[in-house]
PDB file of C-alpha atoms in Angstrom:
ATOM      1  CA  MET A   8       0.000   0.000   0.000  1.00 44.00           C
ATOM      2  CA  VAL A   9       1.446   3.360  -1.019  1.00 45.00           C
ATOM      3  CA  ALA A  10       1.522   5.967   1.749  1.00 51.00           C
ATOM      4  CA  ALA A  11      -0.346   9.182   1.050  1.00 56.00           C
ATOM      5  CA  ILE A  12       1.736  12.310   0.502  1.00 59.00           C
ATOM      6  CA  ARG A  13       1.144  14.785   3.304  1.00 69.00           C
ATOM      7  CA  VAL A  14       0.806  18.371   2.105  1.00 78.00           C
ATOM      8  CA  PRO A  15       1.608  21.192   4.580  1.00 78.00           C
ATOM      9  CA  LYS A  16      -1.500  23.117   5.587  1.00 83.00           C
ATOM     10  CA  THR A  17       0.064  26.057   7.423  1.00 89.00           C
ATOM     11  CA  GLN A  18       2.645  28.681   6.483  1.00 88.00           C
ATOM     12  CA  ARG A  19       4.903  27.518   9.317  1.00 87.00           C
ATOM     13  CA  ALA A  20       4.956  23.967   7.957  1.00 83.00           C
ATOM     14  CA  ARG A  21       5.727  25.257   4.443  1.00 83.00           C
ATOM     15  CA  ARG A  22       8.648  27.311   5.789  1.00 83.00           C
ATOM     16  CA  GLU A  23      10.053  24.258   7.566  1.00 79.00           C
ATOM     17  CA  LEU A  24       9.869  22.222   4.360  1.00 76.00           C
ATOM     18  CA  LEU A  25      11.666  24.986   2.437  1.00 77.00           C
ATOM     19  CA  LYS A  26      14.473  24.938   5.026  1.00 75.00           C
ATOM     20  CA  HIS A  27      15.022  21.216   4.385  1.00 71.00           C
ATOM     21  CA  ALA A  28      14.759  21.490   0.592  1.00 72.00           C
ATOM     22  CA  PRO A  29      17.939  21.462  -1.553  1.00 67.00           C
ATOM     23  CA  LYS A  30      19.329  24.928  -2.296  1.00 68.00           C
ATOM     24  CA  LEU A  31      21.308  26.340  -5.209  1.00 64.00           C
ATOM     25  CA  VAL A  32      23.503  28.281  -2.768  1.00 63.00           C
ATOM     26  CA  GLU A  33      24.338  25.841   0.005  1.00 65.00           C
ATOM     27  CA  THR A  34      24.659  26.682   3.668  1.00 67.00           C
ATOM     28  CA  GLY A  35      26.932  24.790   6.091  1.00 73.00           C
ATOM     29  CA  LYS A  36      26.524  21.010   5.910  1.00 86.00           C
ATOM     30  CA  LYS A  37      25.752  19.042   9.061  1.00 90.00           C
ATOM     31  CA  THR A  38      27.237  15.616   9.777  1.00 94.00           C
ATOM     32  CA  LEU A  39      25.337  12.640  11.175  1.00 94.00           C
ATOM     33  CA  ILE A  40      27.422  10.064  13.109  1.00 95.00           C
ATOM     34  CA  LEU A  41      25.916   6.582  13.527  1.00 94.00           C
ATOM     35  CA  HIS A  42      26.921   3.223  15.034  1.00 93.00           C
ATOM     36  CA  GLY A  43      26.244  -0.128  13.403  1.00 90.00           C
ATOM     37  CA  THR A  44      25.148  -3.400  14.998  1.00 90.00           C
ATOM     38  CA  LYS A  45      28.640  -4.019  16.336  1.00 92.00           C
ATOM     39  CA  THR A  46      31.533  -1.586  16.759  1.00 92.00           C
ATOM     40  CA  SER A  47      35.037  -1.933  18.167  1.00 93.00           C
ATOM     41  CA  ALA A  48      36.785   0.270  20.732  1.00 94.00           C
ATOM     42  CA  VAL A  49      38.957   1.722  17.941  1.00 94.00           C
ATOM     43  CA  LEU A  50      35.956   2.645  15.845  1.00 94.00           C
ATOM     44  CA  ASN A  51      34.115   4.170  18.815  1.00 94.00           C
ATOM     45  CA  SER A  52      37.140   6.392  19.413  1.00 95.00           C
ATOM     46  CA  VAL A  53      37.294   7.337  15.694  1.00 95.00           C
ATOM     47  CA  LEU A  54      33.643   8.383  15.649  1.00 95.00           C
ATOM     48  CA  SER A  55      34.107  10.346  18.898  1.00 94.00           C
ATOM     49  CA  ASP A  56      37.084  12.212  17.433  1.00 95.00           C
ATOM     50  CA  ILE A  57      35.159  13.036  14.243  1.00 94.00           C
ATOM     51  CA  TYR A  58      32.331  14.390  16.390  1.00 94.00           C
ATOM     52  CA  HIS A  59      34.815  16.417  18.471  1.00 93.00           C
ATOM     53  CA  LEU A  60      36.305  17.979  15.315  1.00 92.00           C
ATOM     54  CA  LYS A  61      32.842  18.863  13.968  1.00 90.00           C
ATOM     55  CA  ARG A  62      30.882  19.297  17.195  1.00 87.00           C
ATOM     56  CA  ASP A  63      29.663  22.762  16.150  1.00 86.00           C
ATOM     57  CA  ASN A  64      27.898  21.247  13.146  1.00 88.00           C
ATOM     58  CA  ALA A  65      27.286  17.548  13.854  1.00 92.00           C
ATOM     59  CA  MET A  66      24.865  15.129  15.503  1.00 92.00           C
ATOM     60  CA  LYS A  67      25.879  11.830  17.087  1.00 93.00           C
ATOM     61  CA  TYR A  68      23.619   8.832  17.777  1.00 92.00           C
ATOM     62  CA  THR A  69      25.098   6.243  20.140  1.00 89.00           C
ATOM     63  CA  LYS A  70      22.304   3.683  19.817  1.00 90.00           C
ATOM     64  CA  LYS A  71      23.092   0.600  17.682  1.00 89.00           C
ATOM     65  CA  ASN A  72      21.305   0.360  14.341  1.00 87.00           C
ATOM     66  CA  ASP A  73      20.596  -3.120  12.974  1.00 85.00           C
ATOM     67  CA  SER A  74      18.790  -2.175   9.767  1.00 84.00           C
ATOM     68  CA  ILE A  75      21.503   0.014   8.174  1.00 88.00           C
ATOM     69  CA  ARG A  76      23.428  -1.685   5.359  1.00 87.00           C
ATOM     70  CA  PRO A  77      24.535   1.157   3.052  1.00 88.00           C
ATOM     71  CA  PHE A  78      25.896  -0.893   0.124  1.00 87.00           C
ATOM     72  CA  GLU A  79      22.961  -3.328  -0.008  1.00 85.00           C
ATOM     73  CA  SER A  80      19.665  -2.721  -1.765  1.00 79.00           C
ATOM     74  CA  GLY A  81      17.016  -1.659   0.731  1.00 79.00           C
ATOM     75  CA  GLY A  82      19.582  -1.057   3.468  1.00 82.00           C
ATOM     76  CA  GLU A  83      19.774   2.676   2.739  1.00 87.00           C
ATOM     77  CA  SER A  84      16.224   3.589   3.754  1.00 88.00           C
ATOM     78  CA  SER A  85      17.175   4.006   7.436  1.00 88.00           C
ATOM     79  CA  LEU A  86      20.091   6.263   6.514  1.00 89.00           C
ATOM     80  CA  GLU A  87      17.840   8.418   4.357  1.00 90.00           C
ATOM     81  CA  PHE A  88      15.268   8.568   7.168  1.00 90.00           C
ATOM     82  CA  PHE A  89      17.860   9.778   9.695  1.00 91.00           C
ATOM     83  CA  SER A  90      19.187  12.275   7.142  1.00 89.00           C
ATOM     84  CA  LEU A  91      15.690  13.717   6.676  1.00 87.00           C
ATOM     85  CA  LYS A  92      14.982  13.713  10.414  1.00 88.00           C
ATOM     86  CA  THR A  93      18.181  15.547  11.390  1.00 89.00           C
ATOM     87  CA  ASP A  94      18.617  17.596   8.173  1.00 86.00           C
ATOM     88  CA  CYS A  95      22.176  16.260   7.748  1.00 90.00           C
ATOM     89  CA  SER A  96      23.781  15.870   4.329  1.00 90.00           C
ATOM     90  CA  LEU A  97      27.016  14.146   5.474  1.00 94.00           C
ATOM     91  CA  ILE A  98      27.092  10.711   7.115  1.00 94.00           C
ATOM     92  CA  ALA A  99      29.787   8.827   9.075  1.00 95.00           C
ATOM     93  CA  TYR A 100      28.761   5.245   9.864  1.00 95.00           C
ATOM     94  CA  GLY A 101      30.917   2.787  11.807  1.00 94.00           C
ATOM     95  CA  SER A 102      30.657  -1.011  11.989  1.00 93.00           C
ATOM     96  CA  HIS A 103      32.906  -3.951  12.880  1.00 94.00           C
ATOM     97  CA  SER A 104      32.865  -7.547  11.667  1.00 92.00           C
ATOM     98  CA  LYS A 105      35.279 -10.387  11.027  1.00 92.00           C
ATOM     99  CA  LYS A 106      35.136  -9.794   7.266  1.00 92.00           C
ATOM    100  CA  ARG A 107      35.506  -5.994   7.528  1.00 93.00           C
ATOM    101  CA  PRO A 108      37.133  -4.992  10.853  1.00 94.00           C
ATOM    102  CA  ASP A 109      37.087  -1.340  11.949  1.00 95.00           C
ATOM    103  CA  ASN A 110      34.920  -0.368   9.008  1.00 95.00           C
ATOM    104  CA  LEU A 111      34.107   3.314   8.450  1.00 96.00           C
ATOM    105  CA  ILE A 112      31.624   4.435   5.782  1.00 96.00           C
ATOM    106  CA  LEU A 113      31.559   8.080   4.704  1.00 96.00           C
ATOM    107  CA  GLY A 114      28.670   9.246   2.548  1.00 94.00           C
ATOM    108  CA  ARG A 115      26.877  12.267   1.173  1.00 94.00           C
ATOM    109  CA  THR A 116      23.190  12.821   0.492  1.00 92.00           C
ATOM    110  CA  TYR A 117      21.260  15.033  -1.892  1.00 89.00           C
ATOM    111  CA  ASP A 118      17.637  15.870  -1.181  1.00 85.00           C
ATOM    112  CA  HIS A 119      17.943  13.295   1.647  1.00 86.00           C
ATOM    113  CA  HIS A 120      18.754  10.473  -0.786  1.00 89.00           C
ATOM    114  CA  ILE A 121      22.107   8.698  -0.846  1.00 92.00           C
ATOM    115  CA  TYR A 122      24.409  10.508  -3.279  1.00 93.00           C
ATOM    116  CA  ASP A 123      27.673   8.562  -2.959  1.00 94.00           C
ATOM    117  CA  LEU A 124      29.525   6.289  -0.491  1.00 95.00           C
ATOM    118  CA  VAL A 125      33.137   5.459   0.387  1.00 96.00           C
ATOM    119  CA  GLU A 126      34.031   2.522   2.646  1.00 96.00           C
ATOM    120  CA  VAL A 127      37.444   2.550   4.348  1.00 97.00           C
ATOM    121  CA  GLY A 128      39.194   0.411   6.925  1.00 96.00           C
ATOM    122  CA  VAL A 129      40.883   2.192   9.855  1.00 96.00           C
ATOM    123  CA  GLU A 130      44.431   1.056  10.697  1.00 95.00           C
ATOM    124  CA  ASN A 131      47.281   2.382  12.890  1.00 95.00           C
ATOM    125  CA  TYR A 132      44.921   4.720  14.677  1.00 95.00           C
ATOM    126  CA  LYS A 133      46.100   7.243  17.287  1.00 95.00           C
ATOM    127  CA  SER A 134      43.426   9.205  19.144  1.00 93.00           C
ATOM    128  CA  MET A 135      43.481  12.871  20.095  1.00 92.00           C
ATOM    129  CA  GLU A 136      43.943  11.976  23.755  1.00 92.00           C
ATOM    130  CA  SER A 137      47.241  10.165  23.066  1.00 92.00           C
ATOM    131  CA  TYR A 138      48.999  13.373  21.872  1.00 91.00           C
ATOM    132  CA  VAL A 139      50.814  15.623  24.338  1.00 90.00           C
ATOM    133  CA  TYR A 140      51.219  19.285  23.310  1.00 88.00           C
ATOM    134  CA  ASP A 141      50.676  22.811  24.551  1.00 87.00           C
ATOM    135  CA  LYS A 142      46.909  23.184  24.855  1.00 85.00           C
ATOM    136  CA  LYS A 143      47.182  26.850  23.866  1.00 84.00           C
ATOM    137  CA  LEU A 144      47.923  25.629  20.326  1.00 85.00           C
ATOM    138  CA  ALA A 145      44.733  23.553  20.157  1.00 86.00           C
ATOM    139  CA  PRO A 146      42.552  24.545  17.148  1.00 86.00           C
ATOM    140  CA  LYS A 147      39.553  26.648  18.038  1.00 86.00           C
ATOM    141  CA  LEU A 148      35.979  25.616  17.388  1.00 82.00           C
ATOM    142  CA  GLY A 149      34.675  26.810  14.014  1.00 78.00           C
ATOM    143  CA  SER A 150      38.098  27.738  12.583  1.00 84.00           C
ATOM    144  CA  LYS A 151      38.844  27.119   8.894  1.00 85.00           C
ATOM    145  CA  PRO A 152      41.331  24.356   8.004  1.00 90.00           C
ATOM    146  CA  PHE A 153      44.014  23.974   5.358  1.00 90.00           C
ATOM    147  CA  PHE A 154      44.169  20.759   3.322  1.00 94.00           C
ATOM    148  CA  ALA A 155      47.280  19.128   1.890  1.00 95.00           C
ATOM    149  CA  PHE A 156      46.874  16.118  -0.434  1.00 96.00           C
ATOM    150  CA  ILE A 157      50.295  14.630  -1.134  1.00 95.00           C
ATOM    151  CA  GLY A 158      50.836  11.987  -3.798  1.00 94.00           C
ATOM    152  CA  GLU A 159      50.075  11.476  -7.478  1.00 93.00           C
ATOM    153  CA  HIS A 160      47.526   8.748  -6.702  1.00 94.00           C
ATOM    154  CA  PHE A 161      44.978  11.426  -5.787  1.00 94.00           C
ATOM    155  CA  GLU A 162      44.947  12.431  -9.466  1.00 93.00           C
ATOM    156  CA  SER A 163      45.271   9.027 -11.157  1.00 93.00           C
ATOM    157  CA  VAL A 164      43.321   6.535  -8.993  1.00 94.00           C
ATOM    158  CA  GLU A 165      39.508   6.799  -9.147  1.00 94.00           C
ATOM    159  CA  GLU A 166      38.984   5.550  -5.566  1.00 94.00           C
ATOM    160  CA  LEU A 167      41.366   8.113  -4.061  1.00 95.00           C
ATOM    161  CA  LYS A 168      39.855  10.898  -6.194  1.00 95.00           C
ATOM    162  CA  HIS A 169      36.488  10.040  -4.713  1.00 95.00           C
ATOM    163  CA  LEU A 170      37.878   9.798  -1.163  1.00 96.00           C
ATOM    164  CA  LYS A 171      39.493  13.234  -1.570  1.00 95.00           C
ATOM    165  CA  GLU A 172      36.155  14.827  -2.511  1.00 94.00           C
ATOM    166  CA  VAL A 173      34.370  13.236   0.458  1.00 95.00           C
ATOM    167  CA  LEU A 174      37.083  14.241   2.969  1.00 95.00           C
ATOM    168  CA  LEU A 175      36.993  17.831   1.697  1.00 94.00           C
ATOM    169  CA  ASP A 176      33.223  17.971   2.097  1.00 92.00           C
ATOM    170  CA  LEU A 177      33.417  16.381   5.552  1.00 93.00           C
ATOM    171  CA  PHE A 178      35.977  18.662   7.192  1.00 92.00           C
ATOM    172  CA  ARG A 179      36.040  21.975   5.303  1.00 87.00           C
ATOM    173  CA  GLY A 180      32.928  23.468   6.942  1.00 81.00           C
ATOM    174  CA  GLU A 181      30.969  26.310   5.373  1.00 79.00           C
ATOM    175  CA  VAL A 182      32.302  27.694   2.097  1.00 77.00           C
ATOM    176  CA  ILE A 183      33.355  31.347   2.404  1.00 77.00           C
ATOM    177  CA  GLU A 184      34.974  33.867   0.033  1.00 77.00           C
ATOM    178  CA  ASN A 185      37.373  35.678   2.387  1.00 80.00           C
ATOM    179  CA  VAL A 186      39.210  34.428   5.462  1.00 77.00           C
ATOM    180  CA  ASN A 187      41.383  36.028   8.125  1.00 77.00           C
ATOM    181  CA  LEU A 188      44.811  34.392   8.437  1.00 74.00           C
ATOM    182  CA  ALA A 189      44.484  34.368  12.229  1.00 72.00           C
ATOM    183  CA  GLY A 190      41.354  32.227  11.895  1.00 76.00           C
ATOM    184  CA  VAL A 191      43.216  29.433  10.058  1.00 83.00           C
ATOM    185  CA  ASP A 192      44.822  27.384  12.824  1.00 87.00           C
ATOM    186  CA  ARG A 193      44.701  23.756  11.616  1.00 91.00           C
ATOM    187  CA  ILE A 194      45.613  21.570   8.656  1.00 93.00           C
ATOM    188  CA  TYR A 195      44.619  18.093   7.477  1.00 95.00           C
ATOM    189  CA  VAL A 196      47.521  16.332   5.772  1.00 95.00           C
ATOM    190  CA  CYS A 197      46.549  13.352   3.583  1.00 96.00           C
ATOM    191  CA  THR A 198      49.375  11.310   2.037  1.00 96.00           C
ATOM    192  CA  ALA A 199      48.707   8.624  -0.579  1.00 96.00           C
ATOM    193  CA  ILE A 200      50.984   5.761   0.517  1.00 94.00           C
ATOM    194  CA  SER A 201      49.647   3.347  -2.105  1.00 94.00           C
ATOM    195  CA  PRO A 202      46.768   3.251  -4.648  1.00 94.00           C
ATOM    196  CA  THR A 203      44.427   2.068  -1.864  1.00 94.00           C
ATOM    197  CA  THR A 204      45.902   3.550   1.363  1.00 96.00           C
ATOM    198  CA  VAL A 205      45.914   7.120   2.644  1.00 96.00           C
ATOM    199  CA  TYR A 206      47.693   8.297   5.792  1.00 97.00           C
ATOM    200  CA  MET A 207      45.707  11.130   7.371  1.00 96.00           C
ATOM    201  CA  MET A 208      46.810  13.330  10.255  1.00 95.00           C
ATOM    202  CA  HIS A 209      45.469  16.474  11.904  1.00 94.00           C
ATOM    203  CA  CYS A 210      47.922  19.234  12.888  1.00 94.00           C
ATOM    204  CA  ALA A 211      47.696  22.632  14.544  1.00 93.00           C
ATOM    205  CA  LEU A 212      49.366  25.640  12.915  1.00 89.00           C
ATOM    206  CA  HIS A 213      51.799  27.623  15.065  1.00 86.00           C
ATOM    207  CA  LEU A 214      52.551  31.073  13.604  1.00 82.00           C
ATOM    208  CA  LYS A 215      55.999  32.482  14.408  1.00 84.00           C
ATOM    209  CA  ARG A 216      57.825  35.653  13.491  1.00 83.00           C
ATOM    210  CA  SER A 217      59.830  35.479  10.295  1.00 82.00           C
ATOM    211  CA  GLY A 218      61.107  39.043   9.940  1.00 83.00           C
ATOM    212  CA  THR A 219      58.685  39.679   7.050  1.00 85.00           C
ATOM    213  CA  SER A 220      54.973  40.414   6.739  1.00 79.00           C
ATOM    214  CA  ILE A 221      54.300  36.689   6.176  1.00 79.00           C
ATOM    215  CA  PRO A 222      54.686  34.623   9.374  1.00 81.00           C
ATOM    216  CA  ARG A 223      56.519  31.314   9.528  1.00 85.00           C
ATOM    217  CA  MET A 224      54.285  28.290  10.105  1.00 84.00           C
ATOM    218  CA  GLU A 225      55.123  25.227  12.175  1.00 88.00           C
ATOM    219  CA  LEU A 226      52.992  22.072  12.325  1.00 91.00           C
ATOM    220  CA  VAL A 227      52.174  20.552  15.705  1.00 91.00           C
ATOM    221  CA  GLU A 228      50.448  17.177  15.489  1.00 92.00           C
ATOM    222  CA  VAL A 229      47.355  17.187  17.703  1.00 93.00           C
ATOM    223  CA  GLY A 230      45.548  14.088  16.406  1.00 86.00           C
ATOM    224  CA  PRO A 231      43.811  12.056  15.349  1.00 94.00           C
ATOM    225  CA  SER A 232      45.966  10.201  12.828  1.00 95.00           C
ATOM    226  CA  MET A 233      45.122   6.976  10.972  1.00 96.00           C
ATOM    227  CA  ASP A 234      45.575   4.942   7.823  1.00 96.00           C
ATOM    228  CA  LEU A 235      42.469   4.789   5.631  1.00 96.00           C
ATOM    229  CA  VAL A 236      42.366   1.703   3.392  1.00 96.00           C
ATOM    230  CA  VAL A 237      39.759   2.012   0.643  1.00 96.00           C
ATOM    231  CA  ARG A 238      37.566  -1.105   0.410  1.00 95.00           C
ATOM    232  CA  ARG A 239      34.450  -0.184  -1.568  1.00 93.00           C
ATOM    233  CA  HIS A 240      33.077   2.969  -3.092  1.00 94.00           C
ATOM    234  CA  ARG A 241      29.985   3.933  -5.034  1.00 93.00           C
ATOM    235  CA  LEU A 242      29.877   6.915  -7.364  1.00 92.00           C
ATOM    236  CA  PRO A 243      26.694   8.978  -7.779  1.00 91.00           C
ATOM    237  CA  VAL A 244      24.156   8.201 -10.494  1.00 88.00           C
ATOM    238  CA  GLU A 245      24.652  10.461 -13.513  1.00 89.00           C
ATOM    239  CA  SER A 246      21.130  11.932 -13.420  1.00 87.00           C
ATOM    240  CA  LEU A 247      21.396  12.671  -9.681  1.00 87.00           C
ATOM    241  CA  LYS A 248      24.869  14.148 -10.141  1.00 87.00           C
ATOM    242  CA  LYS A 249      23.598  16.481 -12.868  1.00 87.00           C
ATOM    243  CA  GLU A 250      20.781  17.648 -10.599  1.00 85.00           C
ATOM    244  CA  ALA A 251      23.081  18.149  -7.596  1.00 82.00           C
ATOM    245  CA  MET A 252      25.722  20.060  -9.572  1.00 82.00           C
ATOM    246  CA  LYS A 253      23.348  22.839 -10.577  1.00 78.00           C
ATOM    247  CA  THR A 254      24.569  26.317  -9.693  1.00 72.00           C
ATOM    248  CA  ALA A 255      22.769  29.607  -9.313  1.00 65.00           C
ATOM    249  CA  GLU A 256      22.541  31.504 -12.579  1.00 65.00           C
ATOM    250  CA  HIS A 257      23.893  35.016 -12.239  1.00 60.00           C
ATOM    251  CA  ALA A 258      21.839  37.510 -14.231  1.00 58.00           C
ATOM    252  CA  LYS A 259      23.763  39.621 -16.719  1.00 69.00           C
ATOM    253  CA  LYS A 260      24.311  43.150 -15.525  1.00 74.00           C
ATOM    254  CA  VAL A 261      22.283  45.605 -17.588  1.00 78.00           C
ATOM    255  CA  LYS A 262      24.141  48.809 -18.276  1.00 82.00           C
ATOM    256  CA  ASN A 263      22.751  52.057 -16.796  1.00 84.00           C
ATOM    257  CA  VAL A 264      19.869  50.264 -15.042  1.00 85.00           C
ATOM    258  CA  THR A 265      19.465  50.269 -11.265  1.00 84.00           C
ATOM    259  CA  LYS A 266      16.815  49.054  -8.835  1.00 82.00           C
ATOM    260  CA  ASP A 267      15.411  51.187  -6.064  1.00 81.00           C
ATOM    261  CA  PRO A 268      13.218  49.705  -3.274  1.00 76.00           C
ATOM    262  CA  VAL A 269      10.870  52.701  -3.429  1.00 79.00           C
ATOM    263  CA  GLN A 270      10.889  53.840  -7.061  1.00 78.00           C
ATOM    264  CA  GLY A 271      11.495  50.408  -8.596  1.00 81.00           C
ATOM    265  CA  ARG A 272      13.561  50.050 -11.753  1.00 85.00           C
ATOM    266  CA  LEU A 273      15.425  53.163 -12.833  1.00 87.00           C
ATOM    267  CA  GLY A 274      17.347  53.819 -16.044  1.00 87.00           C
ATOM    268  CA  LYS A 275      19.741  56.465 -17.282  1.00 86.00           C
ATOM    269  CA  VAL A 276      19.674  57.741 -20.865  1.00 85.00           C
ATOM    270  CA  TYR A 277      22.715  59.605 -22.128  1.00 82.00           C
ATOM    271  CA  MET A 278      22.223  62.105 -24.998  1.00 82.00           C
ATOM    272  CA  PRO A 279      24.900  64.133 -26.792  1.00 83.00           C
ATOM    273  CA  ASP A 280      24.928  67.919 -26.565  1.00 82.00           C
ATOM    274  CA  GLN A 281      22.155  69.237 -28.838  1.00 79.00           C
ATOM    275  CA  GLN A 282      23.801  72.722 -29.266  1.00 80.00           C
ATOM    276  CA  VAL A 283      20.464  74.517 -29.260  1.00 76.00           C
ATOM    277  CA  GLY A 284      22.099  77.949 -29.422  1.00 77.00           C
ATOM    278  CA  LYS A 285      23.483  77.260 -32.894  1.00 79.00           C
ATOM    279  CA  LEU A 286      20.172  76.099 -34.419  1.00 74.00           C
ATOM    280  CA  THR A 287      18.737  78.291 -37.214  1.00 72.00           C
ATOM    281  CA  LEU A 288      15.046  79.156 -36.861  1.00 66.00           C
ATOM    282  CA  SER A 289      12.984  79.297 -40.075  1.00 66.00           C
ATOM    283  CA  ASN A 290       9.663  81.033 -40.687  1.00 61.00           C
ATOM    284  CA  ASP A 291       7.848  77.741 -41.145  1.00 60.00           C
ATOM    285  CA  ILE A 292       7.649  76.977 -37.466  1.00 58.00           C
ATOM    286  CA  LYS A 293       4.173  75.880 -36.409  1.00 58.00           C
ATOM    287  CA  GLY A 294       4.310  77.907 -33.250  1.00 55.00           C
ATOM    288  CA  LEU A 295       5.010  81.097 -35.173  1.00 57.00           C
ATOM    289  CA  LYS A 296       2.179  80.388 -37.648  1.00 62.00           C
ATOM    290  CA  ARG A 297      -0.239  80.069 -34.787  1.00 65.00           C
ATOM    291  CA  GLU A 298       0.860  83.400 -33.338  1.00 66.00           C
ATOM    292  CA  ARG A 299       0.438  85.122 -36.757  1.00 67.00           C
ATOM    293  CA  CYS A 300      -3.095  83.750 -37.153  1.00 72.00           C
ATOM    294  CA  GLU A 301      -4.072  84.970 -33.706  1.00 75.00           C
ATOM    295  CA  ALA A 302      -2.530  88.414 -34.407  1.00 75.00           C
ATOM    296  CA  LYS A 303      -4.378  88.632 -37.750  1.00 76.00           C
ATOM    297  CA  LYS A 304      -7.711  87.772 -36.089  1.00 77.00           C
ATOM    298  CA  ASN A 305      -7.145  90.358 -33.364  1.00 78.00           C
ATOM    299  CA  LYS A 306      -6.318  92.994 -36.035  1.00 75.00           C
ATOM    300  CA  GLU A 307      -9.497  92.269 -38.029  1.00 73.00           C
ATOM    301  CA  HIS A 308     -11.579  92.370 -34.874  1.00 70.00           C
ATOM    302  CA  SER A 309     -10.198  95.788 -33.936  1.00 73.00           C
ATOM    303  CA  LYS A 310     -10.935  97.119 -37.465  1.00 65.00           C
ATOM    304  CA  LYS A 311     -14.580  96.020 -37.216  1.00 63.00           C
ATOM    305  CA  GLN A 312     -14.933  97.810 -33.948  1.00 65.00           C
ATOM    306  CA  LYS A 313     -13.633 101.019 -35.557  1.00 59.00           C
ATOM    307  CA  VAL A 314     -15.948 100.744 -38.607  1.00 55.00           C
ATOM    308  CA  ASN A 315     -19.113 100.115 -36.558  1.00 55.00           C
ATOM    309  CA  PRO A 316     -18.898 102.555 -33.671  1.00 53.00           C
ATOM    310  CA  GLU A 317     -21.810 102.444 -31.217  1.00 51.00           C
TER     311      GLU A 317
END
């Protein structure tokens, strides 16, 4: 039986639906962190660190989910439901099994439907708590990060190309046009060790004096760090990709036309100098003819008055 489509009846409900609808100009993306049927201590720590790095724009569910199987048909419905419920477009899902130990699935959604997925295995993991450093250098919440992707495999291997896109979307935060250098205090360094393995580490940026206007930067590793081994990945469907890649069309600027909130649309018309003072006036001007006719009538009227005196 097909469920009936519920139509919003109030303006408030319509506004809420518009907030959740896909936008041409995107706002900051939220991340949903989920646990599978079984997770290991390593994977629990990985998900906690991801939440700590994105805690200003993330939601974490600690309850186990039995019905989520992202790469199987029908196993994505629960993910899409949670995405719609929390209005999150990025997903981090952790599970552990004998076949796929310490399994981490990173995915993106469009219009609350699964867009693409990347499955990686976590190896050689070091948590944020295991690093000792000056806490004054710790990255601040909401700061913008640098990214460094080292290795030619990021350009030649399809799996690592896809992983690069997902990692950028996951950790870059809201897209902005201008940034203050003082607000950039962290960097994610991703090194392609092999065609299937990426070493990822998170470092704080320490700015020091260099004797010039550009400060000298030093990297202080603050964690986490891990090896990500690509296992499976699924690219987006071409039709869905075309729909998701739409951008806002910028209207062409019309010359000499402005918009005013009170007067509406205003336009300027430029005319060359007419040089009225140099124009020659002829006797065939309609205005002069009219004056002559009126003068002639007045003259005849005065003559009649003189001929017929009372």
